[in-house]
Short mmCIF file of C-alpha atoms in Angstrom, two decimals:
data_model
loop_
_atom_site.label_atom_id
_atom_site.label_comp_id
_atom_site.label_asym_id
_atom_site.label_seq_id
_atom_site.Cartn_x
_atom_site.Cartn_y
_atom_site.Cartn_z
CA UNK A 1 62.58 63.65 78.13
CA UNK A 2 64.38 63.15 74.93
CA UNK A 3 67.59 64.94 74.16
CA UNK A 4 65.66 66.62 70.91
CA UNK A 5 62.55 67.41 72.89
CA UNK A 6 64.90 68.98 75.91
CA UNK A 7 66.30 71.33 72.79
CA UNK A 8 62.86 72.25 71.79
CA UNK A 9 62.02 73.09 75.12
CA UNK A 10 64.84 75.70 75.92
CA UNK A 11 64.65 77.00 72.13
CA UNK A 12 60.68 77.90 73.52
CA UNK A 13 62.28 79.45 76.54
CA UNK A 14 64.59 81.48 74.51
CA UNK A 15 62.04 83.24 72.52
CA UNK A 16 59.52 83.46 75.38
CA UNK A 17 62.59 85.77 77.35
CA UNK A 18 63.72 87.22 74.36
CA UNK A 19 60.82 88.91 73.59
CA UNK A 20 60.14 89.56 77.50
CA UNK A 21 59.70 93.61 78.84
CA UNK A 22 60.29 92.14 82.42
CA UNK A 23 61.43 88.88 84.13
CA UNK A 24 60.32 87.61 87.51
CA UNK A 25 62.49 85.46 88.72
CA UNK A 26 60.69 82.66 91.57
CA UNK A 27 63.69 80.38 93.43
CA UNK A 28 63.54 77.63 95.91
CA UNK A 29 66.32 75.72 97.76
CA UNK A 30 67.65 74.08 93.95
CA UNK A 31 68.29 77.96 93.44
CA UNK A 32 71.62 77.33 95.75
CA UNK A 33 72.62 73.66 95.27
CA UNK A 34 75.27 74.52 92.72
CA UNK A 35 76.72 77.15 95.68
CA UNK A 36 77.35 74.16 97.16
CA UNK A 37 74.76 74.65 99.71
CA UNK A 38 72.72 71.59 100.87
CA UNK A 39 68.75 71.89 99.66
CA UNK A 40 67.35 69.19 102.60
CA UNK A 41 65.77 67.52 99.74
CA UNK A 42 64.11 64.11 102.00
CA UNK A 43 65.33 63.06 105.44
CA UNK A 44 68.41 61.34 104.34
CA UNK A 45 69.66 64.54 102.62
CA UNK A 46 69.24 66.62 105.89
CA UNK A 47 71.05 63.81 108.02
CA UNK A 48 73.80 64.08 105.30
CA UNK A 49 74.39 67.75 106.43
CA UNK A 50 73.36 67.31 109.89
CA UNK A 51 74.77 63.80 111.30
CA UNK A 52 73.56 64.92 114.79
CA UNK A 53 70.01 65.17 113.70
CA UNK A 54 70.54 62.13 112.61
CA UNK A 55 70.99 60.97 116.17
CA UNK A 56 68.21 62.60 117.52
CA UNK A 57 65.94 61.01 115.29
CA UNK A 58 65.06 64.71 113.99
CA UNK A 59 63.74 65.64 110.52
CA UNK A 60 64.25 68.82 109.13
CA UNK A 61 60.73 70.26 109.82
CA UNK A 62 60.96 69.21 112.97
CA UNK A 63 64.32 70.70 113.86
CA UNK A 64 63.20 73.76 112.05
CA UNK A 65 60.22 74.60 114.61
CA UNK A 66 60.59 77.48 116.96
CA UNK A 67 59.41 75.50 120.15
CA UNK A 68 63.10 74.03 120.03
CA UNK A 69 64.11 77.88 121.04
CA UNK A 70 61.74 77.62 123.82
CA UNK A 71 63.25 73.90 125.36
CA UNK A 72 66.30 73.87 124.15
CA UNK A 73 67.54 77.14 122.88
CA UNK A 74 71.48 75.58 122.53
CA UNK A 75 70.54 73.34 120.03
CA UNK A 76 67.77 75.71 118.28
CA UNK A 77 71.02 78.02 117.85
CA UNK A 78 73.69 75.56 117.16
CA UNK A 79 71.36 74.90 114.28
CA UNK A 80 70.43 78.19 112.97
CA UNK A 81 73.47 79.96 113.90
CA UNK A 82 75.75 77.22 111.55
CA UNK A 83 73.08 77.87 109.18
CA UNK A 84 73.49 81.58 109.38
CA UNK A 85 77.44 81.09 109.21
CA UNK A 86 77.44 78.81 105.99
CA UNK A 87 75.34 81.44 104.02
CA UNK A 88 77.41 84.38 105.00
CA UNK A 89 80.60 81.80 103.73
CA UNK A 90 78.51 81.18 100.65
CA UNK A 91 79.54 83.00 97.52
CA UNK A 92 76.28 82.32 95.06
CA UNK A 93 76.78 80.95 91.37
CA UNK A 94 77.36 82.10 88.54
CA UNK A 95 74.42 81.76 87.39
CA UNK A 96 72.65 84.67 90.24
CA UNK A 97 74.76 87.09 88.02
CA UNK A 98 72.77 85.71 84.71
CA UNK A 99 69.69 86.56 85.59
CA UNK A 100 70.79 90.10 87.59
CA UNK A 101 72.04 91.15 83.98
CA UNK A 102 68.91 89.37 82.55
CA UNK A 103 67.00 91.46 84.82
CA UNK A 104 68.34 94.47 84.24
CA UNK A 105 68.55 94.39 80.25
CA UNK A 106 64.61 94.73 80.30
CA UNK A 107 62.65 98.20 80.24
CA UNK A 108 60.03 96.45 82.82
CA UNK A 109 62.76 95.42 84.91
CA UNK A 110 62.75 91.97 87.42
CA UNK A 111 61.49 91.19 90.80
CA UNK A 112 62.50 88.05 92.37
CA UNK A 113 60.06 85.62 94.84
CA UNK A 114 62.09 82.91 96.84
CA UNK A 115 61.56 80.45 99.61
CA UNK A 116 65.27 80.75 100.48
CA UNK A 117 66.71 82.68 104.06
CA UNK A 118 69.91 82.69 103.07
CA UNK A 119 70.60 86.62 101.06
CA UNK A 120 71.95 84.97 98.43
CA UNK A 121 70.25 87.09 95.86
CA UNK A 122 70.96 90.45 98.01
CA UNK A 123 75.10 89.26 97.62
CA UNK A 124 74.82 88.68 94.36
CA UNK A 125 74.03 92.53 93.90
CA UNK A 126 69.82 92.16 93.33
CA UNK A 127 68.27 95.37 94.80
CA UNK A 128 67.34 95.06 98.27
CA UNK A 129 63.61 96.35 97.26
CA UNK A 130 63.23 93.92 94.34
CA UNK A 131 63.13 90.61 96.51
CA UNK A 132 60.44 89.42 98.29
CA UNK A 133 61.65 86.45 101.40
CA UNK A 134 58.42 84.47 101.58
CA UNK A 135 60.01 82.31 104.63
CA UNK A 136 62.07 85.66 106.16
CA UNK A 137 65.46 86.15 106.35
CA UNK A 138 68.19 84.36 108.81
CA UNK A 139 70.53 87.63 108.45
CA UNK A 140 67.17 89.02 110.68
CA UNK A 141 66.56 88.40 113.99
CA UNK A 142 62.96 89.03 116.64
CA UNK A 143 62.38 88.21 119.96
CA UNK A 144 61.32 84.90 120.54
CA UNK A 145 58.20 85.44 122.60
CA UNK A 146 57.74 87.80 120.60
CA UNK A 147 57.85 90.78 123.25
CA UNK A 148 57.31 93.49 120.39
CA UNK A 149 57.36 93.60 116.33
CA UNK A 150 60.76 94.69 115.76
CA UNK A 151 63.37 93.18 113.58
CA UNK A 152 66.26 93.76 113.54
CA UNK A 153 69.55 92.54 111.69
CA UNK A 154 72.15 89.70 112.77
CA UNK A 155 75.22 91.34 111.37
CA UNK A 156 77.65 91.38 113.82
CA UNK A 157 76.26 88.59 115.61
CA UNK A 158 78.50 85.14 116.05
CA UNK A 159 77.59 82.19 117.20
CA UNK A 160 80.06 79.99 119.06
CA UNK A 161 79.19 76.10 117.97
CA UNK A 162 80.33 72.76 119.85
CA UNK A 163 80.17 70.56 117.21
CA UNK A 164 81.16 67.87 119.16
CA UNK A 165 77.56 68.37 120.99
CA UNK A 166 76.02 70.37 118.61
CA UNK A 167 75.14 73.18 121.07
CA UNK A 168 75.68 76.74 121.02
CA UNK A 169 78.05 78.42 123.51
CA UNK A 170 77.24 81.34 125.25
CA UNK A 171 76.63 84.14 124.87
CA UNK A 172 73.25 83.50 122.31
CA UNK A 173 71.86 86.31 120.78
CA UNK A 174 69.21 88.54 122.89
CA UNK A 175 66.23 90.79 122.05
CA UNK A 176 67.52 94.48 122.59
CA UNK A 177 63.97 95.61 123.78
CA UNK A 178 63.23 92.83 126.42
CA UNK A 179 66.56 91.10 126.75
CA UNK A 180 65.09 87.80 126.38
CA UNK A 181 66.00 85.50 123.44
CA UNK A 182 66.40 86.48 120.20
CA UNK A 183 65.59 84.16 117.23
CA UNK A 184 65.92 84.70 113.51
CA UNK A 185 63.49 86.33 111.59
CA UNK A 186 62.36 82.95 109.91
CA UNK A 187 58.91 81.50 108.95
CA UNK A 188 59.58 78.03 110.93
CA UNK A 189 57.23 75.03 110.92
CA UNK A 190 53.61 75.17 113.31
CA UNK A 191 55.09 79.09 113.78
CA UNK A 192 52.65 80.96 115.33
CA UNK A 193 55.38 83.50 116.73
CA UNK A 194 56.89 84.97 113.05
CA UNK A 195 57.00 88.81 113.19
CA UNK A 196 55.81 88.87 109.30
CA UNK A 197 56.15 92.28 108.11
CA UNK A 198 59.25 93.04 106.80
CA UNK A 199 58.03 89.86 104.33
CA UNK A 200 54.75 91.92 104.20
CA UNK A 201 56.66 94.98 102.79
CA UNK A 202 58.26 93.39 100.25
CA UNK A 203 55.19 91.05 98.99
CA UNK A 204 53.11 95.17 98.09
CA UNK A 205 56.43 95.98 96.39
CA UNK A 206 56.18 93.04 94.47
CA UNK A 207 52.31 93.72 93.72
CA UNK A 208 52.88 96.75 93.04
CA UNK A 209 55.55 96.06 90.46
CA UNK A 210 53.45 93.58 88.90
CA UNK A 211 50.39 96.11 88.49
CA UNK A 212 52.59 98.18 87.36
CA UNK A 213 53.56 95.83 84.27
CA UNK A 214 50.48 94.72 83.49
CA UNK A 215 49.30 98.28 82.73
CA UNK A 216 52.04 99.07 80.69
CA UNK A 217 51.24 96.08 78.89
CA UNK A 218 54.68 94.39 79.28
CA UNK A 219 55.28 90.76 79.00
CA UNK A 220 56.22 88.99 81.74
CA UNK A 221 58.87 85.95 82.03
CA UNK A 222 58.49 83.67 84.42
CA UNK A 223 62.03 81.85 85.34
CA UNK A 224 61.22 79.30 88.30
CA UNK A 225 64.69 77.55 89.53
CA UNK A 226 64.91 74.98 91.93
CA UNK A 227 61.26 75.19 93.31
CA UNK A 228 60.13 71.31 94.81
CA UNK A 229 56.91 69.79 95.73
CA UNK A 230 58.00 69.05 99.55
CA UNK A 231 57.03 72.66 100.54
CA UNK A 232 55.68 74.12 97.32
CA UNK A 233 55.26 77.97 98.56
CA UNK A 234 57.15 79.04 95.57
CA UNK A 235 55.68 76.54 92.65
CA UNK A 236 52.03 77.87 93.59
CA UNK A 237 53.16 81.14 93.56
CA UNK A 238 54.34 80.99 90.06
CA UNK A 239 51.42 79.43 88.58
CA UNK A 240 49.28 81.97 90.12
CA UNK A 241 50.77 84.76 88.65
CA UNK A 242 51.07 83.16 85.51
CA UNK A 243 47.43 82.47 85.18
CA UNK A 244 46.83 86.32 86.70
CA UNK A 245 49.04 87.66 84.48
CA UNK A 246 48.25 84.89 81.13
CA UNK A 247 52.11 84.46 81.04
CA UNK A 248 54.77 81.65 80.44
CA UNK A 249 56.11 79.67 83.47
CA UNK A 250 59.59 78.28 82.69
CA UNK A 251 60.49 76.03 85.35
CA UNK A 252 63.91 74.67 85.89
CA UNK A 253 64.21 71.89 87.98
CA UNK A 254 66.31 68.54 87.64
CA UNK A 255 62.92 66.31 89.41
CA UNK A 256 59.93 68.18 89.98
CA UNK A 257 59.71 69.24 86.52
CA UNK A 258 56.52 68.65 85.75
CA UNK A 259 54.15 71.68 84.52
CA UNK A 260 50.63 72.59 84.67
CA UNK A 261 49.90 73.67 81.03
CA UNK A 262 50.97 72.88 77.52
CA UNK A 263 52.17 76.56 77.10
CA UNK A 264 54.73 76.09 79.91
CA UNK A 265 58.26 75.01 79.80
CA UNK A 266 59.80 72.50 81.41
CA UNK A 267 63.44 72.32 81.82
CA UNK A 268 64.82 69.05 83.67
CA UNK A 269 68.06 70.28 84.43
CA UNK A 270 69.76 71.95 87.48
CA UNK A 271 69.52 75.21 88.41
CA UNK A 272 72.97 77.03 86.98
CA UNK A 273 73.07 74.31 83.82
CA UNK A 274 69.20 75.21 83.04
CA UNK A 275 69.79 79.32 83.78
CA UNK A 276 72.97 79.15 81.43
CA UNK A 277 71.00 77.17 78.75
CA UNK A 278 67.55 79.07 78.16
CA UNK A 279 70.39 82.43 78.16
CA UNK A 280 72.69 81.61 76.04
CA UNK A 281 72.86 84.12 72.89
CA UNK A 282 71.03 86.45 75.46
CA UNK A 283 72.91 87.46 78.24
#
C-alpha cells in the first residue's frame, strides 16, 4: 500500500471515530506485541519463546491442549504457569490507555472482544464488565476433570519453574472442591473440558450493550488490532457485527490486513503505531 493511499486510509478512520457514539474495540495476540509479549505467530515464532518446545518437536496448538494436564501435568504447568507469570510482569502499551480514553469520551460508551488470556485490558483500567475473554482467562483457574463448574481466580497462586527441564515444581495448583488438579480457565485446543461461563456472562453483557446501541441509534466504531488468520475467532467476530450492525470495521494489523468490503479500513501497521495514528487530533 502506497504511502498516500496509507494516509487516505487513516484520514477515513479518523472521521469514521470521530463521528462515533460508541467504540468496540476487537483485539487478538498483535494487541500485545508492542508489550513486548510474544504473539506465537507460526511455529518458528513459538520455538523462539519456547526453545524447549522446540525440542519436543511441539507446536503451539499442540502444547496448548489440556490432555498435556492429564499425562504430564509438570510440563502442562511449567507452560501455563510462565505464561501466567509473564502477563502479570507485563505492563500493557501505551496505546491500551488510547482507546480506554477513546472509550470513555463517547455517550454510547466501548466494549471490548479479545482472543487474548492475559488481563491486559483489565490492568490497563477497562471495566471488568466491559470485556468479553472469548478464549477465558489464565488469571482463572477450574478443575481439570472438571469435578464441578466453578472458577475460581489464580491470584496468589505461584508456580515454581525448572527451566533447565521445563517442569513445574511442586506444589501445582489444586481444585479446592475435589483436590484434584487445577488448570486455568482457558479455551485450549480439541477442549472438551472448558468450564465456559464466566466467558458466557460476559458475551450477554456484550449483546446486551450492543442492543442497547443500536436502539439508541448510535454509531458504532469498529477498532480491530492485531487480529490474524491462524485462529481467526476475533476477525469473524468483527465482520459479523459489522454487517449486523451496517458499521465500519477498521482493522489494524501489520499482515493480515486485508478487508472484506470497500467501506472498511485497512491499516497495515502495528498495533500501538496504527492505534496512535487513526487518534491523533482525537484523543
Amino acid at each position: 500500500m502506497a504511502d498516500i493511499s496509507l494516509q487516505e486510509e487513516i484520514n477515513r478512520a479518523k472521521e469514521v471515530i470521530k463521528k462515533a457514539d460508541a467504540v468496540l474495540i476487537t483485539a487478538g495476540a498483535g494487541m500485545g506485541v508492542d508489550s513486548g509479549l510474544p504473539d506465537f505467530r507460526g511455529t518458528e515464532g513459538f520455538w523462539r519463546a519456547y526453545p524447549i518446545a522446540k525440542k519436543l518437536g511441539l507446536r503451539f496448538e499442540e502444547l496448548a491442549n489440556p490432555r498435556w494436564f492429564r499425562e504430564n501435568p509438570r510440563l502442562a504447568w511449567a507452560f501455563y504457569g510462565h505464561r501466567l507469570h509473564l502477563y502479570r510482569d507485563t505492563q500493557p502499551h501505551e496505546g491500551f490507555n488510547i482507546l480506554r480514553k477513546l472509550g470513555e469520551s463517547k455517550k454510547g460508551g466501548y466494549f471490548v472482544f479479545t482472543s487474548n488470556v492475559d488481563g491486559q485490558f483489565q490492568k490497563a483500567g477497562f471495566d471488568e464488565k466491559k470485556i468479553v475473554e472469548v478464549h477465558g482467562s489464565i488469571h482463572h483457574l477450574q478443575c481439570v476433570q472438571p469435578c464441578c463448574d466453578q472458577i475460581w481466580s489464580a491470584d496468589g497462586v505461584e508456580i515454581d519453574i525448572d527451566m533447565e527441564s521445563f517442569e513445574a515444581k511442586d506444589p501445582l495448583p489444586s481444585c479446592p472442591y475435589c483436590g484434584g488438579l487445577a488448570r486455568p480457565n482457558i479455551l485450549m485446543f480439541g477442549d472438551w473440558e472448558w468450564i465456559p461461563h464466566r466467558t458466557s456472562g460476559q458475551e450477554f453483557r456484550l449483546d446486551r450493550w450492543l442492543f442497547d446501541t443500536d436502539d439508541k441509534g448510535y454509531e458504532v466504531a469498529i477498532i480491530e488490532i492485531g487480529a490474524g488468520k491462524a485462529v481467526p475467532t476475533v476477525r469473524m467476530f468483527s465482520e459479523r457485527v459489522k454487517d449486523r450492525i451496517f458499521g465500519t470495521l477498521i482493522r489494524i494489523n501489520p499482515r493480515d490486513y486485508d478487508v472484506p468490503s470497500g467501506r472498511d479500513i485497512s491499516i497495515p501497521l502495528g498495533g500501538l503505531e496504527g492505534i496512535k495514528a487513526v487518534t491523533e487530533g482525537i484523543i
